[in-house]
Structures are given as C-alpha cells and as structure tokens.
Amino acid sequence: MLNQRNRLRARLTLGALMGVAAFLPTLTRAEALSFEEAAERLQVNSDRLAMTRLSVESAQLKEQATRHLGGPVVSVGAAAFRFQGAVQGIDLTPLTHTIGSSIAALPAPLAAGLTRLPPLPNSLDLSTQRSGNTSSVSAILPIYTGGATTAIKQALQAKTEEARADGRQVQQEVFNEFVQRYFGAQLAERAAGLREVAYRTVSEHDAATQRMLEAGLVAQVERLQARAAMEDAKRNALKARDDAELASTALARTLRNDERIQPMSPLFVISSPIEPLGYFTEAALERHPGLGKVAAKKREAEQIHALEESQKKPAVFAFGQRQLRSSDQANWVVGVGVSWRLWGGVDRSLMSEASHRLIEMADSQDKQARNDIALLVEKRWMAVDQTRRQFLALTPSLELANAVLQLKTKGQKAGTNSTLELIDAEVNLAKTKTEQAQAAYDYVKALADLLEVSGLSDQFGSYMARADLKVQ
C-alpha cells in the first residue's frame, strides 16, 4: 500500500504543478533595483524634494535681494505738464488816479488831447497758458535707522535658515517613507512567494489524496480536509500576490517609475545591539531639523523685536536732487534730514512687548521640543532592540517548523501520518518564514524611524552594510 501511495504521488506531481501555474496570475514587467539605486532615483524624481529645494532657493533669493539694504537709494523722475493761470479783479483805481494827475500836469493842448482817450476800467482780469517738462535725479542715503536695516536683513537670514530646516525635515520624512515602501515591497513579495509555494505543495497533496480516495486508500473525511486546506491556501496566495502588486506599485509611484519595481536588497537585521541610547539622544538634540526650525523662529522673533525698538529712535538721512539740464541752468539741492515719529496711532511700547512675547514663546517651544524629541528617541531606540530580539526569537521556531515538516514527511511516507498533518506542517513552515520576514521588516522600519528622529537618516546605508542577518 505504501509503494502504491508513493507511485500515485509521483505521477500527480507534474500535473498538479501545471495546474497551479495556470492558476497563478501573470506578473507584469518589473525593473530590478537595489536599495542604493532606488535611493538615487528618489533624489532626482521626488516631487516633495523638488518643492523643498525651490522653497529654500526662494528664501535665499529674498535674502540676497536685501544685501544692499541701507545703502543709497537713487531715482530718476520726469514729468510733462501744461497749465493755465488766471488772476481776476486786479484793482486799477490807483493807476487811474496816477495817470489823471500826470495828465493834469501836462501843457494844456496836450492834456486836452489825452482827455479824449477812453477811461481805464476800475479792475482787470488776466490769464495765461503754458506747456513744459522737467526731469531730475535724486538720492537718499540712510545714515542712522535705529537698527531697522540690520533687523530686516537678519530676519530674512532667519527665514532662510527656517526654510533649510524644513527642507531637512522633508528630506528625512521622504527617505523614511521610501525605506518603508522599498522594504515593504520586499516583504510583500516574499510573503507572496511563500504563499504560492505553500499553495503548490498543498495542491499536490490534494491531487494525491483524490487518487488515494479513488483507490480506497484514504477516507472521505481526509479527502475533504485536504480540499479545504487547498482552498484556504489558494485564497491566501491570491491575497498575498495582490498585496505584493500593490506594494510594488506604491514603490514605483514613489520613484515616479513607469514599470513595477522589484526590490533586490534583502530585509536585514543587525544581530548585536546598536549604539547606546545616549548616542542617539545627543545626535537628535544637535541635528534634529525641528530644533533648527525653532532656533530660526526665535531669531526671527528677536529681529521683529529689534525692528519694533527701532521705531522709537530717530532716523537720520542725507539727500540730494538735481535737475537734468545743462550745468549752468540746473537747479539742485543737498542736505541732511532727521525724522522722528512722535505719534502714529500705534502704541509702540505695547508693540515692543508683544514682540518680546514671541521670543519667550520660542524659548518655551525649544524646551518642549527637546523634551519631546528625547522621549521619542528613547521610544524608538527601544523599538529597534525589541524587534531585534523578536527576530532572533523566531530562529528556534523556524528550526522547529523545519524539523516537524521533515518528520511529518517521513511519517506520511511510512503511513504513520495523514496527508492533512503533512499539509499543516508545510503551512506552518510558510507561516513561520513569513513571520520571520515580518520581524525583519519591523526591525528595518524601527531603525529608519530612530535614525529619522535622531537626524541621522543619511547614515541608514552604513547600518544596512553592518547587517549580519539577511532574509534572502
């Protein structure tokens, strides 16, 4: 009976494999990329990184645009004009009296002739029209602004530093998301492969059990159990393959790739503990971009306060203006002016106090951020060590699952174990291997999270190179 079972099993293996191959979905074309190759492509194709670079460049350009602030301001002006002037009601009475007295003093014949002239009116209206143009060049040189010029320049410098801090934050967030998607696709592909192998194996057992049932070698209940196990393996294989396709598509979208991406770098674990907690806490308090942003915000608040204080002080400036005419006819003026606003409808003391509150708020934000970051570093550092120990703890389980499968295989050949027991052992081995891959992914994710909060995302590759355990 045992020889008959073995012959039936061998004859059905090829047919079962052909049937399974027809069932499994046809994979679309995929581009194989190592982690390093994919990371390089990320730097070029990421839209978020491109937007961040543009934001930093914009802040830098604004800062550069004010490098001459506080220097002379030169302007040229020109105007064309036409005007009409009118003067009404000019009193001519004094002139009439003067003329009359003068005529009376003349010889009689001449005076008699002048008396025949028409009399002058008592008043006269005059008007005139004229067109012209003028042009001039003028300059103003600030001599003393109470610190306003320096405050504006340094506030823009702080804005640039804030943009750079935001850029570093986005850079690390994008990289962390990429790590999760790259190795998430690797995990999903491995899980799908394990489920498909399990389905192929269970399908072989199912076909063999059917022939054994027809030969009267197994009971109907064992046949039904084998069939149920195959259907369950089929569902799991389909779902795992769909998950793998989705994970690969998400990775391709992250890199803006037209084809699916097949990750070539394996999941990994560093078996020994990494650097102590203090190393990462110190790095985070020095390099975390959030602290850099808080520092930039404080500097901005300080310059806003300095600008408000400058409004309480006078401004001294030199000025000059000259008409654009020939040197002999040009009008010009030069001088020094002082401006001191005494009242403008705004209480400058209260505005100064308000800006000082912004400085105090930035100090509080810095203290809160440092406390939160230190706590988050500790949490993520513990997660790395925990996932490392979980991965190592699965090694005995994997060895045990392999040993059980070997025993069940021998027992099934010897007739001491049922097909269902062998199926359970094979499914359990696939499950344990999947759990091991999941533990490795959890470790990689925890490590990436720790490096992100510590400001050390750029060192992920060095930790990856140190890995001595890899899930191929």
C-alpha positions as a Python dict, from the first residue, in 0.01 Angstrom:
ca = {
    (1, 'M'): (0, 0, 0),
    (2, 'L'): (285, 236, 81),
    (3, 'N'): (451, 177, -258),
    (4, 'Q'): (120, 239, -428),
    (5, 'R'): (83, 570, -246),
    (6, 'N'): (433, 680, -349),
    (7, 'R'): (370, 594, -715),
    (8, 'L'): (44, 786, -713),
    (9, 'R'): (218, 1086, -553),
    (10, 'A'): (495, 1090, -814),
    (11, 'R'): (256, 1063, -1109),
    (12, 'L'): (42, 1350, -986),
    (13, 'T'): (321, 1597, -904),
    (14, 'L'): (378, 1724, -1260),
    (15, 'G'): (9, 1759, -1334),
    (16, 'A'): (-53, 1947, -1010),
    (17, 'L'): (230, 2190, -1079),
    (18, 'M'): (98, 2261, -1429),
    (19, 'G'): (-246, 2330, -1287),
    (20, 'V'): (-110, 2566, -1025),
    (21, 'A'): (97, 2754, -1283),
    (22, 'A'): (-218, 2815, -1485),
    (23, 'F'): (-393, 2947, -1174),
    (24, 'L'): (-128, 3196, -1059),
    (25, 'P'): (-155, 3548, -1210),
    (26, 'T'): (87, 3658, -1480),
    (27, 'L'): (319, 3920, -1336),
    (28, 'T'): (370, 4245, -1517),
    (29, 'R'): (717, 4356, -1616),
    (30, 'A'): (928, 4475, -1325),
    (31, 'E'): (1256, 4666, -1303),
    (32, 'A'): (1504, 4524, -1055),
    (33, 'L'): (1664, 4791, -835),
    (34, 'S'): (1895, 4770, -537),
    (35, 'F'): (1827, 4994, -241),
    (36, 'E'): (2112, 5229, -335),
    (37, 'E'): (1992, 5261, -696),
    (38, 'A'): (1636, 5331, -585),
    (39, 'A'): (1755, 5590, -331),
    (40, 'E'): (1949, 5776, -602),
    (41, 'R'): (1643, 5780, -823),
    (42, 'L'): (1437, 5914, -533),
    (43, 'Q'): (1661, 6222, -504),
    (44, 'V'): (1601, 6303, -870),
    (45, 'N'): (1232, 6219, -910),
    (46, 'S'): (1068, 6310, -580),
    (47, 'D'): (822, 6597, -621),
    (48, 'R'): (831, 6678, -248),
    (49, 'L'): (1208, 6712, -253),
    (50, 'A'): (1185, 6932, -563),
    (51, 'M'): (933, 7161, -391),
    (52, 'T'): (1157, 7180, -85),
    (53, 'R'): (1458, 7281, -293),
    (54, 'L'): (1254, 7554, -461),
    (55, 'S'): (1136, 7684, -123),
    (56, 'V'): (1494, 7709, 4),
    (57, 'E'): (1608, 7879, -316),
    (58, 'S'): (1324, 8131, -287),
    (59, 'A'): (1426, 8221, 69),
    (60, 'Q'): (1789, 8254, -38),
    (61, 'L'): (1698, 8486, -324),
    (62, 'K'): (1497, 8708, -89),
    (63, 'E'): (1792, 8726, 146),
    (64, 'Q'): (2030, 8813, -137),
    (65, 'A'): (1788, 9078, -266),
    (66, 'T'): (1841, 9282, 53),
    (67, 'R'): (2220, 9269, 62),
    (68, 'H'): (2238, 9639, -39),
    (69, 'L'): (1967, 9747, 204),
    (70, 'G'): (2088, 10051, 398),
    (71, 'G'): (2280, 10192, 100),
    (72, 'P'): (2186, 10490, -117),
    (73, 'V'): (1854, 10494, -297),
    (74, 'V'): (1883, 10667, -637),
    (75, 'S'): (1582, 10751, -851),
    (76, 'V'): (1515, 10943, -1171),
    (77, 'G'): (1192, 11128, -1234),
    (78, 'A'): (1042, 11317, -1527),
    (79, 'A'): (715, 11498, -1595),
    (80, 'A'): (546, 11682, -1880),
    (81, 'F'): (293, 11948, -1796),
    (82, 'R'): (59, 12215, -1928),
    (83, 'F'): (-106, 12476, -1710),
    (84, 'Q'): (-336, 12775, -1720),
    (85, 'G'): (-318, 13054, -1463),
    (86, 'A'): (-583, 13324, -1407),
    (87, 'V'): (-589, 13638, -1187),
    (88, 'Q'): (-920, 13820, -1153),
    (89, 'G'): (-1020, 14160, -1014),
    (90, 'I'): (-688, 14349, -1032),
    (91, 'D'): (-773, 14698, -891),
    (92, 'L'): (-672, 14975, -1138),
    (93, 'T'): (-803, 15269, -933),
    (94, 'P'): (-459, 15379, -805),
    (95, 'L'): (-325, 15362, -1156),
    (96, 'T'): (-618, 15573, -1285),
    (97, 'H'): (-554, 15842, -1026),
    (98, 'T'): (-184, 15847, -1108),
    (99, 'I'): (-249, 15881, -1480),
    (100, 'G'): (-505, 16159, -1418),
    (101, 'S'): (-257, 16355, -1205),
    (102, 'S'): (11, 16313, -1469),
    (103, 'I'): (-218, 16439, -1747),
    (104, 'A'): (-318, 16744, -1541),
    (105, 'A'): (46, 16841, -1513),
    (106, 'L'): (97, 16839, -1894),
    (107, 'P'): (63, 17152, -2117),
    (108, 'A'): (-300, 17240, -2190),
    (109, 'P'): (-303, 17145, -2562),
    (110, 'L'): (-150, 16804, -2492),
    (111, 'A'): (-362, 16745, -2187),
    (112, 'A'): (-675, 16832, -2385),
    (113, 'G'): (-589, 16566, -2642),
    (114, 'L'): (-530, 16299, -2380),
    (115, 'T'): (-858, 16370, -2206),
    (116, 'R'): (-1034, 16244, -2517),
    (117, 'L'): (-889, 15889, -2457),
    (118, 'P'): (-1131, 15629, -2317),
    (119, 'P'): (-1108, 15594, -1941),
    (120, 'L'): (-932, 15291, -1787),
    (121, 'P'): (-1153, 15029, -1619),
    (122, 'N'): (-1159, 15011, -1242),
    (123, 'S'): (-1038, 14645, -1246),
    (124, 'L'): (-870, 14398, -1483),
    (125, 'D'): (-877, 14012, -1531),
    (126, 'L'): (-559, 13834, -1659),
    (127, 'S'): (-497, 13469, -1771),
    (128, 'T'): (-206, 13278, -1920),
    (129, 'Q'): (-135, 12925, -2054),
    (130, 'R'): (193, 12738, -2078),
    (131, 'S'): (338, 12390, -2154),
    (132, 'G'): (667, 12244, -2039),
    (133, 'N'): (855, 11947, -1893),
    (134, 'T'): (1102, 11873, -1618),
    (135, 'S'): (1333, 11587, -1514),
    (136, 'S'): (1558, 11526, -1218),
    (137, 'V'): (1771, 11270, -1038),
    (138, 'S'): (1752, 11230, -661),
    (139, 'A'): (1928, 11020, -396),
    (140, 'I'): (1867, 10937, -32),
    (141, 'L'): (2135, 10782, 190),
    (142, 'P'): (2025, 10642, 529),
    (143, 'I'): (2282, 10736, 793),
    (144, 'Y'): (2112, 10602, 1104),
    (145, 'T'): (1795, 10390, 1117),
    (146, 'G'): (1793, 10281, 1480),
    (147, 'G'): (1884, 9922, 1384),
    (148, 'A'): (1595, 9869, 1144),
    (149, 'T'): (1816, 9782, 847),
    (150, 'T'): (2012, 9517, 1037),
    (151, 'A'): (1693, 9371, 1184),
    (152, 'I'): (1536, 9328, 839),
    (153, 'K'): (1846, 9162, 697),
    (154, 'Q'): (1885, 8921, 987),
    (155, 'A'): (1514, 8838, 987),
    (156, 'L'): (1543, 8729, 624),
    (157, 'Q'): (1852, 8525, 711),
    (158, 'A'): (1647, 8353, 981),
    (159, 'K'): (1375, 8284, 724),
    (160, 'T'): (1635, 8113, 506),
    (161, 'E'): (1750, 7901, 798),
    (162, 'E'): (1390, 7807, 869),
    (163, 'A'): (1342, 7700, 507),
    (164, 'R'): (1659, 7490, 526),
    (165, 'A'): (1536, 7325, 847),
    (166, 'D'): (1202, 7248, 681),
    (167, 'G'): (1396, 7107, 387),
    (168, 'R'): (1596, 6875, 610),
    (169, 'Q'): (1275, 6763, 780),
    (170, 'V'): (1107, 6684, 449),
    (171, 'Q'): (1422, 6510, 324),
    (172, 'Q'): (1420, 6273, 620),
    (173, 'E'): (1045, 6216, 603),
    (174, 'V'): (1063, 6133, 233),
    (175, 'F'): (1358, 5900, 289),
    (176, 'N'): (1183, 5723, 577),
    (177, 'E'): (871, 5674, 368),
    (178, 'F'): (1089, 5538, 87),
    (179, 'V'): (1258, 5289, 323),
    (180, 'Q'): (919, 5162, 438),
    (181, 'R'): (787, 5126, 84),
    (182, 'Y'): (1102, 4965, -55),
    (183, 'F'): (1133, 4702, 216),
    (184, 'G'): (754, 4679, 243),
    (185, 'A'): (750, 4572, -122),
    (186, 'Q'): (1029, 4325, -43),
    (187, 'L'): (827, 4182, 246),
    (188, 'A'): (510, 4158, 39),
    (189, 'E'): (694, 3983, -244),
    (190, 'R'): (848, 3732, -6),
    (191, 'A'): (513, 3665, 161),
    (192, 'A'): (351, 3614, -179),
    (193, 'G'): (626, 3373, -283),
    (194, 'L'): (589, 3171, 36),
    (195, 'R'): (211, 3156, 0),
    (196, 'E'): (241, 3046, -363),
    (197, 'V'): (489, 2773, -273),
    (198, 'A'): (256, 2658, 2),
    (199, 'Y'): (-34, 2654, -242),
    (200, 'R'): (160, 2449, -495),
    (201, 'T'): (257, 2196, -228),
    (202, 'V'): (-93, 2170, -85),
    (203, 'S'): (-232, 2128, -438),
    (204, 'E'): (-1, 1833, -490),
    (205, 'H'): (-129, 1675, -170),
    (206, 'D'): (-487, 1746, -269),
    (207, 'A'): (-447, 1573, -605),
    (208, 'A'): (-272, 1279, -446),
    (209, 'T'): (-544, 1247, -183),
    (210, 'Q'): (-810, 1236, -456),
    (211, 'R'): (-638, 945, -629),
    (212, 'M'): (-591, 770, -299),
    (213, 'L'): (-961, 813, -227),
    (214, 'E'): (-1046, 659, -564),
    (215, 'A'): (-812, 370, -483),
    (216, 'G'): (-972, 329, -142),
    (217, 'L'): (-655, 419, 45),
    (218, 'V'): (-794, 718, 242),
    (219, 'A'): (-1127, 806, 396),
    (220, 'Q'): (-1368, 1064, 254),
    (221, 'V'): (-1316, 1293, 552),
    (222, 'E'): (-940, 1311, 486),
    (223, 'R'): (-1013, 1398, 124),
    (224, 'L'): (-1245, 1679, 226),
    (225, 'Q'): (-993, 1813, 475),
    (226, 'A'): (-724, 1820, 205),
    (227, 'R'): (-961, 2001, -30),
    (228, 'A'): (-1045, 2261, 234),
    (229, 'A'): (-677, 2315, 305),
    (230, 'M'): (-608, 2371, -66),
    (231, 'E'): (-887, 2627, -99),
    (232, 'D'): (-757, 2811, 204),
    (233, 'A'): (-404, 2811, 60),
    (234, 'K'): (-543, 2939, -271),
    (235, 'R'): (-715, 3235, -106),
    (236, 'N'): (-403, 3321, 90),
    (237, 'A'): (-186, 3303, -222),
    (238, 'L'): (-420, 3529, -418),
    (239, 'K'): (-439, 3786, -141),
    (240, 'A'): (-62, 3781, -88),
    (241, 'R'): (2, 3835, -459),
    (242, 'D'): (-244, 4126, -470),
    (243, 'D'): (-69, 4281, -170),
    (244, 'A'): (267, 4239, -341),
    (245, 'E'): (141, 4405, -659),
    (246, 'L'): (1, 4697, -460),
    (247, 'A'): (324, 4741, -261),
    (248, 'S'): (531, 4734, -578),
    (249, 'T'): (303, 4990, -742),
    (250, 'A'): (331, 5219, -439),
    (251, 'L'): (711, 5198, -459),
    (252, 'A'): (704, 5273, -832),
    (253, 'R'): (482, 5575, -773),
    (254, 'T'): (720, 5700, -505),
    (255, 'L'): (1005, 5690, -756),
    (256, 'R'): (783, 5805, -1045),
    (257, 'N'): (870, 5488, -1233),
    (258, 'D'): (659, 5367, -1524),
    (259, 'E'): (730, 5000, -1452),
    (260, 'R'): (683, 4795, -1140),
    (261, 'I'): (994, 4775, -924),
    (262, 'Q'): (1141, 4453, -793),
    (263, 'P'): (1347, 4529, -478),
    (264, 'M'): (1678, 4339, -487),
    (265, 'S'): (1821, 4437, -148),
    (266, 'P'): (1702, 4188, 117),
    (267, 'L'): (1547, 4259, 453),
    (268, 'F'): (1814, 4264, 722),
    (269, 'V'): (1881, 4263, 1095),
    (270, 'I'): (2191, 4355, 1295),
    (271, 'S'): (2214, 4074, 1547),
    (272, 'S'): (2412, 4274, 1804),
    (273, 'P'): (2271, 4583, 1979),
    (274, 'I'): (2341, 4915, 1809),
    (275, 'E'): (2487, 5222, 1980),
    (276, 'P'): (2352, 5310, 2326),
    (277, 'L'): (2058, 5543, 2380),
    (278, 'G'): (2277, 5839, 2477),
    (279, 'Y'): (2444, 5838, 2136),
    (280, 'F'): (2116, 5889, 1954),
    (281, 'T'): (1978, 6136, 2209),
    (282, 'E'): (2286, 6355, 2175),
    (283, 'A'): (2267, 6338, 1797),
    (284, 'A'): (1896, 6427, 1799),
    (285, 'L'): (1945, 6732, 2024),
    (286, 'E'): (2215, 6852, 1789),
    (287, 'R'): (2085, 6757, 1445),
    (288, 'H'): (1706, 6727, 1460),
    (289, 'P'): (1566, 6971, 1199),
    (290, 'G'): (1275, 7058, 1428),
    (291, 'L'): (1515, 7219, 1674),
    (292, 'G'): (1679, 7408, 1389),
    (293, 'K'): (1341, 7544, 1290),
    (294, 'V'): (1264, 7651, 1648),
    (295, 'A'): (1602, 7829, 1665),
    (296, 'A'): (1526, 8008, 1339),
    (297, 'K'): (1184, 8110, 1471),
    (298, 'K'): (1345, 8255, 1784),
    (299, 'R'): (1592, 8452, 1575),
    (300, 'E'): (1306, 8589, 1365),
    (301, 'A'): (1123, 8693, 1683),
    (302, 'E'): (1436, 8870, 1810),
    (303, 'Q'): (1467, 9067, 1487),
    (304, 'I'): (1098, 9160, 1492),
    (305, 'H'): (1153, 9291, 1842),
    (306, 'A'): (1461, 9486, 1726),
    (307, 'L'): (1257, 9634, 1441),
    (308, 'E'): (987, 9747, 1683),
    (309, 'E'): (1254, 9906, 1905),
    (310, 'S'): (1399, 10092, 1608),
    (311, 'Q'): (1067, 10273, 1564),
    (312, 'K'): (1131, 10453, 1893),
    (313, 'K'): (1451, 10609, 1760),
    (314, 'P'): (1509, 10891, 1511),
    (315, 'A'): (1619, 10829, 1155),
    (316, 'V'): (1900, 11036, 1003),
    (317, 'F'): (1949, 11057, 628),
    (318, 'A'): (2127, 11259, 361),
    (319, 'F'): (1951, 11363, 45),
    (320, 'G'): (2016, 11536, -282),
    (321, 'Q'): (1834, 11629, -602),
    (322, 'R'): (1942, 11784, -933),
    (323, 'Q'): (1754, 11877, -1247),
    (324, 'L'): (1866, 11707, -1563),
    (325, 'R'): (1962, 12022, -1751),
    (326, 'S'): (2280, 12190, -1862),
    (327, 'S'): (2513, 12263, -1574),
    (328, 'D'): (2454, 12639, -1589),
    (329, 'Q'): (2077, 12618, -1565),
    (330, 'A'): (2023, 12310, -1346),
    (331, 'N'): (1867, 12355, -1007),
    (332, 'W'): (2000, 12130, -729),
    (333, 'V'): (1973, 12080, -356),
    (334, 'V'): (2161, 11869, -99),
    (335, 'G'): (2112, 11835, 272),
    (336, 'V'): (2077, 11621, 582),
    (337, 'G'): (1743, 11536, 738),
    (338, 'V'): (1619, 11392, 1064),
    (339, 'S'): (1286, 11216, 1108),
    (340, 'W'): (1141, 11113, 1441),
    (341, 'R'): (787, 10987, 1459),
    (342, 'L'): (634, 11110, 1782),
    (343, 'W'): (287, 10969, 1736),
    (344, 'G'): (139, 10744, 1471),
    (345, 'G'): (-178, 10597, 1620),
    (346, 'V'): (1, 10280, 1742),
    (347, 'D'): (138, 10232, 2091),
    (348, 'R'): (497, 10134, 2017),
    (349, 'S'): (563, 10023, 2375),
    (350, 'L'): (284, 9766, 2356),
    (351, 'M'): (403, 9651, 2015),
    (352, 'S'): (751, 9603, 2158),
    (353, 'E'): (610, 9400, 2447),
    (354, 'A'): (412, 9188, 2202),
    (355, 'S'): (724, 9109, 2000),
    (356, 'H'): (910, 9022, 2320),
    (357, 'R'): (642, 8766, 2399),
    (358, 'L'): (729, 8592, 2072),
    (359, 'I'): (1087, 8548, 2196),
    (360, 'E'): (963, 8398, 2522),
    (361, 'M'): (729, 8168, 2330),
    (362, 'A'): (1020, 8048, 2112),
    (363, 'D'): (1219, 7967, 2427),
    (364, 'S'): (930, 7759, 2559),
    (365, 'Q'): (893, 7582, 2225),
    (366, 'D'): (1262, 7493, 2229),
    (367, 'K'): (1240, 7340, 2577),
    (368, 'Q'): (924, 7147, 2488),
    (369, 'A'): (1071, 7023, 2160),
    (370, 'R'): (1389, 6900, 2328),
    (371, 'N'): (1189, 6709, 2587),
    (372, 'D'): (958, 6555, 2326),
    (373, 'I'): (1245, 6459, 2097),
    (374, 'A'): (1443, 6294, 2377),
    (375, 'L'): (1135, 6092, 2475),
    (376, 'L'): (1069, 5990, 2114),
    (377, 'V'): (1432, 5886, 2064),
    (378, 'E'): (1412, 5660, 2369),
    (379, 'K'): (1086, 5505, 2247),
    (380, 'R'): (1222, 5433, 1900),
    (381, 'W'): (1556, 5308, 2032),
    (382, 'M'): (1369, 5056, 2248),
    (383, 'A'): (1162, 4955, 1943),
    (384, 'V'): (1479, 4873, 1750),
    (385, 'D'): (1610, 4649, 2026),
    (386, 'Q'): (1271, 4488, 2078),
    (387, 'T'): (1229, 4399, 1710),
    (388, 'R'): (1585, 4267, 1701),
    (389, 'R'): (1511, 4030, 1989),
    (390, 'Q'): (1182, 3926, 1829),
    (391, 'F'): (1361, 3831, 1508),
    (392, 'L'): (1622, 3630, 1695),
    (393, 'A'): (1348, 3459, 1900),
    (394, 'L'): (1192, 3326, 1578),
    (395, 'T'): (1504, 3128, 1486),
    (396, 'P'): (1418, 2833, 1717),
    (397, 'S'): (1059, 2839, 1587),
    (398, 'L'): (1183, 2822, 1229),
    (399, 'E'): (1416, 2534, 1310),
    (400, 'L'): (1133, 2355, 1489),
    (401, 'A'): (894, 2406, 1195),
    (402, 'N'): (1154, 2259, 957),
    (403, 'A'): (1212, 1962, 1187),
    (404, 'V'): (838, 1897, 1220),
    (405, 'L'): (795, 1908, 841),
    (406, 'Q'): (1073, 1656, 792),
    (407, 'L'): (922, 1424, 1049),
    (408, 'K'): (572, 1457, 901),
    (409, 'T'): (708, 1392, 552),
    (410, 'K'): (877, 1074, 669),
    (411, 'G'): (570, 977, 866),
    (412, 'Q'): (343, 1029, 569),
    (413, 'K'): (566, 807, 356),
    (414, 'A'): (565, 546, 632),
    (415, 'G'): (190, 571, 671),
    (416, 'T'): (202, 693, 1029),
    (417, 'N'): (89, 1050, 947),
    (418, 'S'): (-204, 1167, 742),
    (419, 'T'): (-186, 1400, 445),
    (420, 'L'): (-362, 1666, 648),
    (421, 'E'): (-87, 1654, 911),
    (422, 'L'): (174, 1699, 640),
    (423, 'I'): (-21, 1992, 495),
    (424, 'D'): (-43, 2154, 838),
    (425, 'A'): (333, 2120, 882),
    (426, 'E'): (407, 2278, 544),
    (427, 'V'): (161, 2564, 601),
    (428, 'N'): (309, 2623, 946),
    (429, 'L'): (659, 2644, 798),
    (430, 'A'): (544, 2902, 543),
    (431, 'K'): (371, 3094, 822),
    (432, 'T'): (686, 3093, 1037),
    (433, 'K'): (901, 3211, 747),
    (434, 'T'): (654, 3492, 682),
    (435, 'E'): (664, 3591, 1048),
    (436, 'Q'): (1042, 3600, 1030),
    (437, 'A'): (1031, 3830, 726),
    (438, 'Q'): (776, 4049, 904),
    (439, 'A'): (1005, 4072, 1208),
    (440, 'A'): (1294, 4176, 983),
    (441, 'Y'): (1075, 4443, 824),
    (442, 'D'): (970, 4568, 1166),
    (443, 'Y'): (1336, 4597, 1257),
    (444, 'V'): (1422, 4792, 940),
    (445, 'K'): (1127, 5025, 994),
    (446, 'A'): (1215, 5083, 1360),
    (447, 'L'): (1577, 5156, 1264),
    (448, 'A'): (1469, 5406, 996),
    (449, 'D'): (1236, 5576, 1245),
    (450, 'L'): (1515, 5603, 1502),
    (451, 'L'): (1760, 5748, 1252),
    (452, 'E'): (1498, 5998, 1134),
    (453, 'V'): (1426, 6138, 1481),
    (454, 'S'): (1800, 6146, 1554),
    (455, 'G'): (1875, 6344, 1239),
    (456, 'L'): (2086, 6055, 1110),
    (457, 'S'): (1881, 5931, 814),
    (458, 'D'): (2181, 5983, 588),
    (459, 'Q'): (2359, 5702, 780),
    (460, 'F'): (2098, 5436, 704),
    (461, 'G'): (2323, 5284, 438),
    (462, 'S'): (2606, 5230, 686),
    (463, 'Y'): (2373, 5043, 923),
    (464, 'M'): (2247, 4838, 632),
    (465, 'A'): (2608, 4743, 549),
    (466, 'R'): (2662, 4627, 909),
    (467, 'A'): (2375, 4377, 893),
    (468, 'D'): (2486, 4018, 950),
    (469, 'L'): (2139, 3859, 922),
    (470, 'K'): (1952, 3885, 592),
    (471, 'V'): (1621, 3741, 476),
    (472, 'Q'): (1702, 3631, 121),
}
